[in-house]
Structure formats: structure tokens, C-alpha cells
Amino acid sequence: MVLNNKGPVSEATRQRVLKAIKELNYHPYRFARVLATRRTGNVGFILSEKHFNRAEPFYTRIFLGTEFEARNFDYYVLLTSIRSTFRRSDLPRFLKERNVDGVIIAGRINDEWIRYIKGREIPLVLIDYVPENLRVPCVLIDNVEGGYEAVRYLLRLGHRRIGFLGGSPGHPSIQGRLEGYRKALAEQGIPLREEWVITDLPETTIEDGYRGMQRLFGAKDLPTALFAANDAMAIGAMKAIKEAGYTIPEDFSIIGFDDIEWSYHTDPPLTTMRVMKEEMGALALRRLIEIVEGRNPLEEKVLVGVRLIERRSCRLLSSGET
Amino acid sequence: MVLNNKGPVSEATRQRVLKAIKELNYHPYRFARVLATRRTGNVGFILSEKHFNRAEPFYTRIFLGTEFEARNFDYYVLLTSIRSTFRRSDLPRFLKERNVDGVIIAGRINDEWIRYIKGREIPLVLIDYVPENLRVPCVLIDNVEGGYEAVRYLLRLGHRRIGFLGGSPGHPSIQGRLEGYRKALAEQGIPLREEWVITDLPETTIEDGYRGMQRLFGAKDLPTALFAANDAMAIGAMKAIKEAGYTIPEDFSIIGFDDIEWSYHTDPPLTTMRVMKEEMGALALRRLIEIVEGRNPLEEKVLVGVRLIERRSCRLLSSGET
DNA sequence: CTGAAAGCGCTAACAA
DNA sequence: TTGTTAGCGCTTTCAG
């Protein structure tokens, strides 16, 4: 009772117990406790193999955020990867055997997985992905606000001819960022130039950015600035821009999104919108614990903001230029 | 007994039991088992914060290897990060409370941590680091062989003037790679040019590679090829080379080590020695389990080989050139 | 070879 | 407010 802060305990015995704990260097034995309470004190953290192997540590930093926060709540987190395609046979063991109190999934994933977990009534929180037809609590990047701010920044630098380099339009994050882009332009009464908006790439990788930029070069005239929907694509685009003989930011200003480590090392260093990865992970854990403990079990999306990181890939347009 | 394959069981009952297990969809309850056997079925995986946050997913891929292998042995792996400096107060909980059967540590780490774990007699395997004065089973990259092969490759391409770009000499991996470099040159009777061997950089990052290369430019004549002790430094060096107005591989051939994801995306793509990251992680887990189960508990270093990945940062020297 | 029972360390329910 | 006890699901020991 002393340990768990429940039930009535007189202050005197409380102190006596505490003292004994100290003297004996007593630690409660987690596994016995589990057996008695049916609470495992574990949470599962699932990443698709694709996301785990991403060249940049985006989702692993999110994991780091949860793991760190988990320490405060005395939870262990079991990290595992799954294939993108749903197969019962490679269900994480901790799901099959219910060795977790709840699960966090980061990144886009086959909805079958989500449906399965919901079906088994295992508490679930999603990070950076929201399925179309399923109600699940999510922790999301504020993509539309972020996209809006990114474009606003280019606008402030005097750009009026701004392209958008997005990935597959099926990706909700991309849609949000595109929406922000649209909103910022509309607000200034700048018409959208369809040929400067590239959204039909297979994925959102460096390669896609590279190809997307090459496609953009096909337009009959070119923008002066570019908003890439993530840093990987921005990096691919920079490569294409350089290969075409242009320089950054003289000929093109470019801003990314995510703030992955490598953005700092590009030439020039990439201006971008920083996503608070650790914070997202921590938030998801707190949310999950709330659900596990029955508090606040409403479906709910929580948005976490982004921040402009100014580096050197964007330039101020002098007043004569357009 | 059927489940654990021990004790005498007649084939008939064995089948009956198996059938019942199927029908009831029975899963043994891990925590009850732990309580009875005192075996947790968990292993801890520790990474220093610095390594966890490395821009490229080197150690996280090693983790992936152990996690994957752990599935075959029905272990869970608890991943956590610690600060580089030893502080009792931020001991991982799973150590304090002995919730793991053993621990894997990947990457260089303060020896205090190692001493603590050894002191508590918790089975331990190290990956990619071997402390000076402590005997601990390790899984290591075959650095000298790898360095040797890298330089042999440059030699085969006709290079005779080959520089070495290393990081801090305190790092055992770097020392091994340097040793391989030495060996390959010596074998061909090529004298070592001290001013082409850069080993007094603070770390082994992109920045260090960049600075190291600039330093190398100070030599009165320049090598035609360069062996960088890891890809990060190779990338930094490439940047410095380009800034100095040279091109790769026309003016300099360069080979790296590690094969991190980004090496594929450099311009030109970087030729490098691939380290088998997943394999190292898997190996460490098997080694750890052996120790936990009392088999084969000798101190032992196991080396895992590397493989040349030929991309486009090295060129063949024509016979007239030196 | 099979069945019964004790006990791992904890929580929860109940009696004092 | 405190002390006692059953029982969580498993392994292990011992008797049949």
C-alpha cells in the first residue's frame, strides 16, 4: 500500500515501511506484480521495416522520445518492426501473447494492422499517420500550419513564383502540407500554377525529389522558389537543380520539411520546418497511458507544431526581381 | 513438459496436449513463467545517446539485427539510451531491477558502465567496441582486414599515392583500419607518407573529414587516392575536395568504410566497405544467449567481415599516371 | 510415465 | 488502520 499509494496507511507505519525498503534495498519484482494485476508495464512500439530503415533517423528519434518518457511512468517499451503488408504470421509476439498494455505505431502502415489491434481491444495510439476510415487517437504533425508557414516565409522573402514538390498524394502529411501551401498563396491572391505543383510521385524519397524536380524543369517558365514537402525530396531536388547548372539559392530558393540531420550538411545547408520528433513520441506515450488507465478515452487527434529553421537555401528577392 | 521439451512424455499424451493447445489457442503466460523460473526472457540493448542520435542509422540497424534474431529465441529486447558519462542515477531501470537476463551494448561507451554491469554479474556482450583493460565478449568489425581490402582495391586500380583519413586515434576501430592500410602498403613496398596520414581529429564526423581533408591539402604534393576510415569522413572530405575545385574521381579517388545509407546518394556515389550491421546484432544476441544459458562462457572476440561495395568514387589510373 | 501440490512475489479482499 | 490469506499461471518436486 505504501508503494502503490493506495489504501489507508498511517504516517508512522508508512515511514517504517519506507525505512525497511531502504535498508533491505528492496525493489518490487515487476513480474510478480504483473501476474497479480494483469498489467504488464510494457508498451509496444511498432515501426514498418521501411520506416525503420529510412536513411535518416526520423522515426527512431520519435521512439527515443517515447522511451525517454516511458521512464517517468516506469514502463518498458518493446520496439519491433513489421512488414508493410499484413500477415498474421508475422504479428509481433507481444501482440499475440498480450505482453503489452498498449501499442504505439509510428508512420504510415497497412490499415489491416490497425484493424487487428483495435479488434483485439488493445489500446493504440498512432503517430504521424491517420487512417481514412478508422477512428484512432493520433499524434500528428501540424502539416497545414507548417506548410503555410513555410510558404509564408518564402513570401516574406519576396517570392511570388513558388512551386510545390510533393510525393504521393495518398499520403495525408503531404496533403496537409499542400493545403498549407495553397492557403498561403490564396491569402496573397497568387494564383496556383498547376505545372509547378508536383504531386504524383511514387514515394517521398530523395529519388522522387530528384525526378520531380526534373519534371518541373519541363514547365515553360520556372518558379524562383520551391517548397519541398520533406527534406529528402528537397535534397533530391537540390541535386537536380545543380545538375541542371543552376545554383542555390541564387537561382532557386528551396525550403524543406522535417529537419532531418542531413539537412544541415547539404550544400548550402537547407532551410526547413523542424518537426519535434522526441516531443511527438513522448506525447503519444502519455496519451496511451491515459487510455490504458481509462482516463480520457475519447478519440482525439493532437497536433504538434513545427518551427522554421533558417539556414542558407533561401534568399531574399530584391525588389526588381519576380 | 511438452511445451518445454523436457521430462518424459509419451508420444500419445504429447499429441493430446498439442491438440488441446491448438484448440484452446493457448499461449503460455510469460510473466508467470518468469516468476517461477527467474528467467525474464528480456535482453537489454544499450546505446549511448550520441550513437543513437547519429545522423545515419548505423547502430539502429545493428539493433534491428538483434531484435529480429531475438524473435527466434523468444526474447524481448529493451532498447534504451544512456549518457556517455557514467552516473548511477541514470542507470537503465532494467539493470537496477534486474529485469533482463543479459545486456548488449553497441558502440563505444564509458568503461564505468561496463565495470558496473560486470560487477553485478549480468551477462554482457559488446558490439563494435572493446575496452582496453576489461575482458568482455565482443562482436567486432574486422577492421584490419577491411582496411587492408580497401587499400588493396585502390592498389589494384593502379594507385600508389594513397592517403589515410582517420579520426581520433583513440578509437580502436580506426586503429584497426589504419593497421590494414599500413599492411597493404607495406606489402607492396610503398613507403608511408606521414603527411598523408591524418589521425588527430577530435571525432569521426563529417566535419572532421572536412577539416582533415583541408589539412591534407597542406601537403607539398597530393595523393591520387584516399582511404577514409568511415563514410561520414569520406563525405566531409568529398565536400572539401569539391570546394577546392577538384573533381571525384578524376582528381581524387576516395573509398569509405561502413556503407551508411547516404553513401549511395553522394555525388558521385561512394565506393565503400560494407559493414554487416544486422549480422553483427544477430551474432551478439546468439552469443549473449549462450552465455546466459551457461554454454561457452569463455571470453571471446568474434570478428565479422566486410565487403567491398563498388560505386563510382574511385577510378582506374591509366598506366602513365602515378 | 502421469497427476497432485507447493511456491515464485505480488495484489486485493477480508477479517480483526 | 493493520494483519492474514487466496490466488495470479507457471515450473518443479514428489508420490503414485
XYZ file of C-alpha atoms (C1' of nucleotides) in Angstrom:
676
model
C 0.000 0.000 0.000
C 2.822 2.347 0.759
C 4.476 1.576 -2.527
C 1.334 1.969 -4.534
C -0.004 4.940 -2.613
C -3.363 3.400 -2.093
C -5.391 2.327 0.851
C -5.194 3.871 4.270
C -1.769 3.903 5.892
C -0.818 5.811 8.993
C 2.136 8.071 8.615
C 4.009 6.118 11.264
C 3.866 2.767 9.513
C 4.445 4.464 6.236
C 7.774 5.705 7.494
C 8.609 2.360 8.995
C 7.937 0.663 5.682
C 9.952 3.207 3.749
C 12.832 2.704 6.111
C 12.736 -1.045 5.712
C 12.677 -0.656 1.945
C 15.826 1.413 2.132
C 17.616 -0.918 4.473
C 16.848 -4.034 2.515
C 17.410 -2.312 -0.805
C 14.073 -3.698 -1.786
C 12.776 -3.479 -5.331
C 9.304 -4.740 -6.123
C 9.517 -7.625 -8.505
C 7.884 -6.494 -11.665
C 6.887 -9.900 -12.915
C 5.112 -10.949 -9.770
C 3.235 -7.737 -9.896
C 2.214 -8.405 -13.452
C 0.954 -11.807 -12.518
C -1.227 -10.346 -9.817
C -2.517 -7.271 -11.612
C -2.519 -8.312 -15.246
C -0.832 -5.070 -16.077
C 2.406 -5.692 -17.898
C 4.000 -2.285 -17.657
C 5.100 -2.729 -21.250
C 4.099 -0.793 -24.286
C 4.820 -1.941 -27.803
C 6.285 0.402 -30.365
C 5.802 -0.674 -33.945
C 7.566 0.645 -36.987
C 7.271 -0.638 -40.512
C 10.510 -2.051 -41.808
C 10.563 0.633 -44.418
C 10.403 3.368 -41.832
C 12.920 1.713 -39.587
C 15.395 1.547 -42.382
C 14.891 5.064 -43.561
C 18.232 6.605 -44.170
C 17.558 9.364 -41.703
C 16.635 8.704 -38.100
C 13.217 10.268 -38.156
C 11.090 7.601 -36.558
C 13.859 6.341 -34.363
C 14.001 9.775 -32.798
C 10.313 9.585 -32.173
C 10.929 6.253 -30.483
C 13.610 7.861 -28.387
C 11.044 10.366 -27.218
C 8.657 7.664 -26.072
C 11.332 5.576 -24.477
C 12.553 8.534 -22.522
C 9.108 9.492 -21.365
C 8.362 5.875 -20.505
C 10.990 6.052 -17.817
C 8.929 8.585 -15.962
C 5.995 6.232 -15.879
C 8.003 3.111 -15.236
C 7.037 1.493 -18.483
C 9.258 -0.565 -20.716
C 8.909 -0.160 -24.415
C 9.301 -3.034 -26.795
C 10.403 -1.868 -30.203
C 9.744 -4.033 -33.177
C 9.423 -3.737 -36.908
C 6.831 -5.291 -39.170
C 6.456 -5.639 -42.881
C 4.203 -3.256 -44.648
C 1.913 -5.999 -45.796
C -0.310 -7.549 -43.185
C 0.366 -11.172 -42.432
C -0.996 -12.882 -39.383
C 2.104 -14.992 -39.226
C 4.369 -12.100 -38.504
C 2.321 -10.457 -35.851
C 4.612 -9.098 -33.173
C 4.815 -11.626 -30.373
C 3.887 -9.061 -27.791
C 0.536 -8.701 -29.511
C -0.111 -12.380 -29.934
C 0.671 -13.049 -26.321
C -0.647 -9.789 -24.966
C 2.520 -8.835 -23.259
C 1.871 -5.143 -23.608
C -0.702 -2.825 -22.131
C -0.886 -0.792 -25.276
C 0.729 -0.084 -28.600
C 2.145 2.877 -30.432
C 2.548 2.763 -34.166
C 4.633 5.379 -35.893
C 4.346 6.173 -39.550
C 2.044 5.029 -42.243
C 1.092 1.423 -42.070
C -1.310 -1.018 -43.602
C -4.714 -0.421 -42.058
C -5.149 -4.156 -41.540
C -2.705 -3.955 -38.681
C -4.697 -1.210 -37.080
C -7.929 -3.052 -37.537
C -6.448 -6.148 -35.972
C -5.224 -4.304 -32.917
C -8.478 -2.462 -32.466
C -10.304 -5.743 -32.852
C -8.347 -7.228 -30.001
C -9.132 -4.164 -27.935
C -5.543 -3.319 -27.267
C -5.126 0.394 -26.609
C -3.486 2.074 -29.567
C -2.042 5.450 -30.440
C -0.811 6.384 -33.880
C 1.986 8.799 -34.657
C 2.288 10.689 -37.920
C -0.428 8.751 -39.649
C -4.175 8.831 -39.609
C -6.178 6.169 -41.403
C -9.105 7.182 -43.553
C -11.933 5.165 -42.140
C -10.838 4.237 -38.669
C -11.121 6.230 -35.512
C -7.882 6.001 -33.592
C -6.180 8.524 -31.341
C -3.292 10.089 -33.230
C -0.373 12.371 -32.637
C 0.169 14.314 -35.795
C 2.427 16.954 -37.203
C 0.608 20.184 -37.807
C 1.181 19.859 -41.516
C -1.123 22.509 -42.794
C 0.156 25.110 -40.402
C 3.708 24.049 -41.202
C 3.171 24.206 -44.938
C 1.512 27.546 -44.515
C 4.422 28.926 -42.503
C 6.980 27.596 -44.942
C 5.343 29.331 -47.855
C 4.737 32.462 -45.821
C 8.460 32.578 -45.253
C 9.177 32.433 -48.964
C 6.563 35.098 -49.488
C 8.242 37.317 -46.925
C 11.476 36.935 -48.846
C 9.707 38.425 -51.811
C 8.987 35.288 -53.805
C 5.774 35.139 -55.781
C 6.562 32.276 -58.098
C 6.616 29.311 -55.746
C 6.489 25.634 -56.677
C 5.417 22.670 -54.565
C 7.272 19.409 -54.683
C 5.138 16.754 -53.037
C 5.234 12.987 -53.054
C 2.430 10.559 -53.450
C -0.844 12.389 -52.955
C -2.183 9.457 -50.945
C -0.016 10.421 -48.059
C -2.035 12.523 -45.584
C 1.007 14.501 -44.423
C 1.689 15.605 -47.946
C -1.900 16.626 -48.418
C -1.740 18.784 -45.336
C 1.422 20.480 -46.413
C -0.048 21.087 -49.828
C -3.112 22.577 -48.209
C -0.916 24.975 -46.264
C 0.819 25.923 -49.477
C -2.488 26.600 -51.161
C -3.748 28.619 -48.267
C -0.694 30.860 -48.121
C -0.807 31.588 -51.831
C -4.535 32.159 -51.841
C -4.221 34.580 -48.998
C -1.935 36.716 -51.108
C -4.131 36.373 -54.134
C -1.462 34.466 -56.011
C -2.976 32.041 -58.473
C -1.836 28.446 -58.281
C 0.216 27.287 -61.238
C -0.630 23.653 -61.763
C 2.578 22.855 -63.624
C 4.558 23.943 -60.571
C 2.762 21.564 -58.285
C 4.235 18.079 -58.485
C 2.246 15.539 -56.502
C 2.230 12.339 -58.465
C 5.473 10.751 -57.410
C 5.519 7.185 -56.147
C 7.012 7.984 -52.741
C 8.700 10.827 -50.930
C 12.339 9.830 -51.223
C 15.421 11.599 -52.486
C 14.923 9.892 -55.806
C 11.390 11.171 -56.041
C 12.544 14.690 -55.293
C 15.143 14.373 -57.995
C 12.668 13.158 -60.592
C 10.018 15.617 -59.501
C 12.402 18.495 -59.984
C 13.368 17.269 -63.417
C 9.713 17.162 -64.274
C 9.287 20.696 -63.030
C 12.046 21.841 -65.332
C 9.700 20.926 -68.154
C 7.440 23.878 -67.339
C 7.611 26.694 -69.841
C 8.836 29.115 -67.222
C 10.240 28.407 -63.821
C 9.469 29.414 -60.245
C 12.003 31.302 -58.154
C 11.317 29.272 -55.049
C 10.315 25.809 -54.100
C 8.604 24.251 -51.121
C 9.542 20.582 -50.886
C 7.169 18.509 -48.814
C 10.037 16.908 -46.968
C 13.781 17.225 -46.644
C 14.552 14.049 -48.522
C 12.783 15.389 -51.572
C 14.396 18.773 -51.090
C 17.773 17.091 -51.188
C 16.864 15.207 -54.342
C 15.653 18.440 -55.884
C 18.873 20.219 -54.979
C 20.789 17.571 -56.805
C 18.653 18.002 -59.906
C 18.962 21.765 -59.711
C 22.727 21.627 -59.530
C 22.951 19.129 -62.342
C 20.923 21.482 -64.485
C 23.601 24.089 -63.909
C 21.682 26.308 -61.516
C 22.854 27.401 -58.106
C 21.056 27.590 -54.781
C 19.856 29.989 -53.511
C 20.815 32.356 -56.355
C 18.623 30.735 -58.989
C 16.259 28.826 -56.744
C 15.323 29.195 -53.147
C 14.262 25.947 -51.554
C 12.714 25.093 -48.231
C 12.133 21.609 -46.846
C 10.154 19.987 -44.063
C 11.111 17.626 -41.211
C 14.590 18.848 -40.370
C 16.419 15.583 -40.676
C 20.072 15.539 -39.662
C 21.387 15.688 -43.166
C 19.693 18.927 -43.970
C 22.390 20.576 -42.006
C 25.061 19.085 -44.223
C 23.678 19.849 -47.635
C 25.323 22.484 -49.733
C 24.035 25.031 -48.950
C 22.524 23.974 -45.645
C 18.810 23.516 -46.094
C 16.267 25.855 -44.603
C 13.428 23.745 -43.314
C 10.499 23.321 -40.947
C 11.577 21.363 -37.908
C 9.324 18.601 -36.664
C 9.548 17.983 -32.919
C 10.207 14.289 -33.108
C 11.019 13.491 -29.498
C 8.079 15.504 -28.351
C 5.733 13.566 -30.575
C 6.971 10.308 -29.138
C 6.588 11.499 -25.574
C 3.124 12.836 -26.230
C 1.984 9.575 -27.739
C 3.144 7.697 -24.684
C 1.277 9.970 -22.303
C -1.797 9.665 -24.441
C -1.510 5.899 -24.444
C -1.163 5.706 -20.705
C -4.225 7.832 -20.271
C -6.153 5.396 -22.381
C -4.748 2.361 -20.594
C -5.746 3.855 -17.306
C -9.186 4.653 -18.543
C -8.847 8.383 -18.318
C -9.873 10.438 -21.243
C -10.562 7.604 -23.629
C -12.088 9.748 -26.359
C -10.836 9.502 -29.867
C -8.749 12.558 -30.420
C -6.169 13.982 -32.726
C -3.417 16.028 -31.190
C -1.307 18.250 -33.376
C 2.237 19.211 -32.596
C 3.667 22.354 -34.101
C 6.718 22.856 -36.262
C 9.364 25.533 -36.265
C 11.164 27.363 -39.019
C 14.882 26.648 -39.097
C 16.551 29.259 -41.212
C 19.691 28.126 -42.949
C 21.026 29.163 -46.288
C 18.974 27.679 -49.074
C 16.623 30.633 -49.460
C 17.443 34.140 -50.474
C 15.763 37.492 -50.341
C 14.478 38.595 -53.699
C 15.432 42.159 -54.396
C 12.547 44.386 -55.320
C 13.193 44.350 -59.066
C 13.041 40.589 -59.366
C 9.954 38.478 -59.645
C 6.761 -30.727 -20.198
C 5.541 -30.920 -23.762
C 6.000 -27.215 -24.209
C 9.455 -27.169 -22.754
C 10.592 -30.434 -24.280
C 11.811 -31.836 -21.035
C 10.933 -34.743 -18.850
C 9.486 -37.992 -20.074
C 6.283 -37.738 -22.082
C 4.707 -40.487 -24.106
C 4.046 -39.666 -27.709
C 0.341 -40.233 -27.176
C -0.097 -37.651 -24.447
C 2.252 -35.349 -26.239
C -0.124 -35.301 -29.180
C -3.115 -34.902 -26.928
C -1.511 -31.906 -25.285
C -0.542 -30.347 -28.572
C -4.068 -30.771 -29.801
C -5.507 -29.114 -26.739
C -3.084 -26.233 -27.107
C -4.311 -25.696 -30.632
C -7.951 -25.931 -29.762
C -7.768 -23.582 -26.844
C -5.408 -21.224 -28.637
C -3.264 -21.468 -25.566
C -0.247 -19.255 -25.055
C 1.938 -19.741 -22.022
C 1.855 -16.657 -19.885
C 5.304 -15.226 -19.972
C 5.153 -13.434 -16.658
C 4.045 -16.424 -14.666
C 6.866 -18.337 -16.213
C 9.305 -15.645 -15.203
C 8.057 -15.764 -11.660
C 8.641 -19.481 -11.486
C 11.967 -19.668 -13.306
C 13.576 -16.327 -12.589
C 14.390 -16.037 -16.238
C 12.961 -12.860 -17.686
C 13.266 -13.597 -21.369
C 14.368 -9.997 -21.821
C 17.658 -8.667 -23.008
C 18.661 -5.059 -22.672
C 20.178 -3.185 -25.575
C 22.089 -0.065 -24.629
C 23.214 2.714 -26.895
C 24.887 5.930 -25.907
C 22.772 8.952 -26.709
C 25.424 10.111 -29.105
C 25.261 6.914 -31.067
C 21.521 6.792 -31.032
C 21.348 10.237 -32.496
C 23.923 9.655 -35.157
C 22.676 11.038 -38.393
C 22.938 7.693 -40.101
C 21.199 4.607 -38.785
C 24.275 2.555 -38.088
C 23.630 1.321 -34.599
C 19.903 1.224 -35.053
C 20.433 -1.272 -37.825
C 22.521 -3.343 -35.500
C 19.660 -3.203 -33.047
C 17.317 -4.334 -35.768
C 19.526 -7.348 -36.259
C 19.328 -8.375 -32.621
C 15.644 -7.686 -32.364
C 14.986 -9.830 -35.371
C 17.125 -12.646 -34.106
C 15.537 -12.342 -30.681
C 12.261 -13.438 -32.189
C 13.742 -16.809 -32.959
C 14.672 -17.301 -29.355
C 11.531 -15.784 -27.929
C 13.326 -12.955 -26.232
C 12.180 -9.394 -25.962
C 14.721 -6.678 -26.291
C 14.525 -3.491 -24.301
C 16.242 -0.659 -26.081
C 17.451 2.296 -24.105
C 19.941 5.091 -24.395
C 22.328 6.369 -21.769
C 24.557 9.358 -21.480
C 28.195 8.927 -22.245
C 29.211 9.864 -18.745
C 28.548 7.315 -16.036
C 26.047 8.332 -13.409
C 24.472 5.875 -11.075
C 21.317 7.912 -11.133
C 20.632 7.236 -14.759
C 21.212 3.555 -14.738
C 18.711 1.875 -17.001
C 15.854 0.588 -14.888
C 16.153 -2.858 -16.313
C 19.585 -3.085 -14.779
C 18.640 -1.677 -11.436
C 15.736 -4.041 -11.118
C 17.311 -6.952 -12.961
C 14.575 -7.270 -15.465
C 16.873 -8.625 -18.126
C 18.812 -11.826 -18.455
C 21.657 -10.066 -20.185
C 22.755 -6.897 -21.869
C 24.162 -5.879 -25.211
C 25.980 -2.593 -25.572
C 26.701 -1.235 -29.007
C 29.343 1.333 -29.720
C 31.983 2.933 -27.638
C 30.940 3.715 -24.131
C 32.378 4.806 -20.833
C 34.078 1.821 -19.258
C 32.448 2.611 -15.937
C 29.194 1.273 -17.326
C 30.865 -1.933 -18.332
C 32.530 -2.332 -14.990
C 29.240 -1.797 -13.217
C 27.465 -4.433 -15.255
C 30.262 -6.918 -14.862
C 30.282 -6.207 -11.153
C 26.649 -7.136 -10.883
C 27.363 -10.305 -12.828
C 24.879 -9.566 -15.537
C 25.871 -11.306 -18.780
C 27.178 -8.775 -21.257
C 28.195 -8.669 -24.899
C 29.729 -5.649 -26.572
C 29.327 -4.690 -30.191
C 31.830 -2.594 -32.104
C 33.853 -1.667 -29.071
C 36.438 -3.378 -26.975
C 37.646 -1.788 -23.743
C 41.337 -1.692 -23.015
C 41.569 -3.347 -19.659
C 38.420 -5.370 -19.326
C 37.679 -8.820 -20.577
C 34.264 -8.874 -22.169
C 32.923 -10.898 -25.061
C 32.718 -8.655 -28.117
C 31.383 -8.713 -31.623
C 33.680 -6.619 -33.734
C 34.100 -5.460 -37.278
C 37.117 -6.985 -38.915
C 38.696 -3.586 -39.244
C 42.201 -4.537 -40.191
C 41.070 -6.929 -42.867
C 38.600 -4.319 -44.093
C 41.189 -1.572 -44.184
C 43.558 -3.899 -45.927
C 40.983 -4.789 -48.562
C 40.046 -1.177 -49.133
C 43.604 -0.184 -49.825
C 44.233 -3.302 -51.879
C 41.367 -2.186 -54.060
C 42.949 1.218 -54.636
C 46.213 -0.520 -55.348
C 44.549 -2.726 -57.922
C 43.235 0.392 -59.616
C 46.823 1.475 -60.044
C 47.095 3.982 -57.215
C 50.396 4.249 -55.395
C 49.924 7.569 -53.671
C 47.249 6.799 -51.114
C 46.266 8.890 -48.117
C 44.517 7.836 -44.931
C 41.873 9.982 -43.349
C 41.246 8.728 -39.834
C 39.570 10.193 -36.821
C 40.650 10.207 -33.254
C 43.424 7.678 -32.799
C 41.917 6.584 -29.505
C 39.151 4.816 -31.325
C 40.035 1.113 -31.696
C 38.150 0.740 -34.968
C 40.189 3.485 -36.522
C 43.381 1.925 -35.327
C 42.451 -1.350 -36.953
C 41.626 0.282 -40.230
C 44.876 2.184 -40.143
C 46.715 -1.018 -39.478
C 45.123 -2.579 -42.550
C 46.180 0.448 -44.567
C 49.731 0.108 -43.345
C 49.825 -3.560 -44.050
C 48.592 -3.194 -47.617
C 51.142 -0.500 -48.411
C 53.987 -2.337 -46.754
C 53.177 -5.440 -48.689
C 53.742 -3.528 -51.901
C 56.858 -1.898 -50.595
C 55.251 1.512 -50.712
C 56.677 3.794 -48.038
C 54.211 5.503 -45.756
C 53.965 9.253 -46.210
C 53.255 10.687 -42.785
C 51.772 13.908 -44.112
C 49.117 11.875 -45.915
C 48.012 10.136 -42.781
C 45.584 12.257 -40.797
C 44.712 10.747 -37.456
C 44.453 13.550 -34.980
C 40.904 14.708 -35.459
C 38.594 15.061 -32.497
C 35.954 12.629 -33.752
C 34.968 10.809 -36.900
C 32.197 13.022 -38.201
C 31.548 14.734 -41.492
C 33.075 17.869 -40.070
C 36.208 16.027 -39.098
C 36.502 14.582 -42.572
C 36.124 18.040 -43.997
C 38.804 19.532 -41.804
C 41.088 16.563 -42.192
C 40.972 16.907 -45.930
C 41.740 20.585 -45.750
C 44.716 19.729 -43.630
C 45.830 17.190 -46.163
C 45.759 19.854 -48.844
C 48.607 21.463 -46.956
C 50.998 18.704 -48.003
C 53.536 19.744 -50.595
C 52.243 17.199 -53.077
C 48.988 15.321 -53.043
C 47.921 11.684 -53.175
C 45.776 10.362 -56.010
C 43.588 8.301 -53.739
C 42.229 8.404 -50.253
C 41.009 5.830 -47.789
C 38.628 7.436 -45.313
C 38.173 5.491 -42.119
C 34.433 5.866 -42.342
C 31.790 7.106 -44.735
C 30.957 10.181 -42.725
C 34.522 11.406 -43.012
C 34.597 10.420 -46.659
C 31.571 12.607 -47.230
C 33.186 15.512 -45.427
C 36.325 15.009 -47.459
C 34.352 14.994 -50.689
C 32.918 18.337 -49.760
C 36.369 19.773 -49.123
C 37.693 18.313 -52.356
C 34.922 19.854 -54.390
C 35.289 23.192 -52.690
C 38.950 23.170 -53.590
C 37.905 22.881 -57.195
C 38.812 19.248 -57.751
C 36.532 16.577 -59.073
C 35.951 13.000 -57.950
C 37.095 10.533 -59.130
C 39.094 12.359 -61.804
C 41.416 14.165 -59.420
C 40.937 12.019 -56.332
C 39.676 8.534 -55.841
C 38.081 8.014 -52.467
C 36.870 4.939 -50.629
C 34.954 4.898 -47.356
C 34.033 2.372 -44.699
C 30.683 1.353 -43.119
C 28.336 1.730 -46.060
C 25.822 4.020 -44.469
C 22.707 4.808 -46.453
C 23.864 8.179 -47.577
C 26.915 6.868 -49.314
C 24.639 5.813 -52.076
C 23.412 9.351 -52.528
C 26.653 11.260 -52.611
C 27.868 12.686 -55.856
C 29.431 10.527 -57.137
C 28.100 7.558 -55.161
C 30.738 6.485 -52.705
C 32.659 3.256 -53.037
C 32.970 1.763 -49.595
C 33.458 -1.279 -47.391
C 30.108 -2.541 -46.209
C 29.767 -3.495 -42.574
C 27.190 -6.227 -41.950
C 25.217 -4.391 -39.338
C 22.231 -6.679 -38.926
C 24.505 -9.669 -38.797
C 26.528 -8.158 -36.006
C 23.412 -7.570 -33.982
C 22.161 -11.087 -34.512
C 25.515 -12.576 -33.646
C 25.717 -10.631 -30.421
C 22.328 -11.917 -29.382
C 23.247 -15.528 -30.014
C 26.462 -15.025 -28.130
C 24.600 -13.495 -25.222
C 22.119 -16.335 -25.039
C 24.926 -18.836 -24.981
C 26.363 -17.055 -22.002
C 23.029 -16.773 -20.248
C 22.487 -20.473 -20.703
C 25.914 -21.259 -19.430
C 27.237 -22.663 -22.640
C 30.550 -21.480 -23.905
C 31.122 -18.787 -21.336
C 34.705 -18.023 -22.363
C 35.769 -14.538 -23.099
C 35.965 -14.298 -26.834
C 36.135 -11.776 -29.615
C 34.250 -12.597 -32.765
C 35.035 -10.711 -35.936
C 32.564 -10.152 -38.708
C 33.813 -9.485 -42.177
C 33.170 -6.571 -44.501
C 32.503 -6.426 -48.213
C 33.646 -4.094 -50.931
C 30.800 -2.128 -52.486
C 31.995 -0.666 -55.721
C 30.321 2.546 -56.715
C 31.770 5.460 -58.613
C 34.155 7.398 -56.413
C 37.280 5.549 -57.494
C 38.818 5.404 -60.904
C 41.364 3.279 -62.660
C 44.667 5.050 -63.061
C 45.988 4.680 -66.594
C 49.495 3.329 -66.812
C 51.175 6.675 -67.409
C 49.790 8.293 -64.275
C 51.154 7.985 -60.801
C 5.204 -42.032 -17.474
C 1.272 -39.210 -15.093
C -1.153 -36.404 -11.525
C -1.091 -33.552 -7.460
C 0.692 -29.908 -4.817
C 3.915 -26.311 -3.236
C 5.729 -21.999 -4.113
C 7.761 -17.969 -7.049
C 6.388 -12.246 -5.165
C 2.870 -9.627 -5.563
C -2.166 -7.556 -5.020
C -6.738 -7.491 -3.327
C -10.214 -8.834 -0.428
C -11.490 -9.554 4.005
C -11.228 -10.052 8.977
C -9.666 -8.149 13.057
C -5.805 1.238 10.276
C -3.446 -3.322 10.288
C -2.624 -8.404 9.536
C -3.914 -12.580 7.061
C -4.857 -15.178 3.137
C -6.153 -16.702 -1.549
C -4.718 -16.742 -5.986
C -2.467 -14.852 -10.495
C -0.064 -19.165 -14.224
C 3.754 -21.316 -14.346
C 7.722 -24.846 -13.003
C 9.391 -28.289 -10.094
C 9.284 -31.861 -6.974
C 7.438 -35.836 -5.317
C 4.212 -39.604 -4.925
C 1.759 -42.819 -7.469
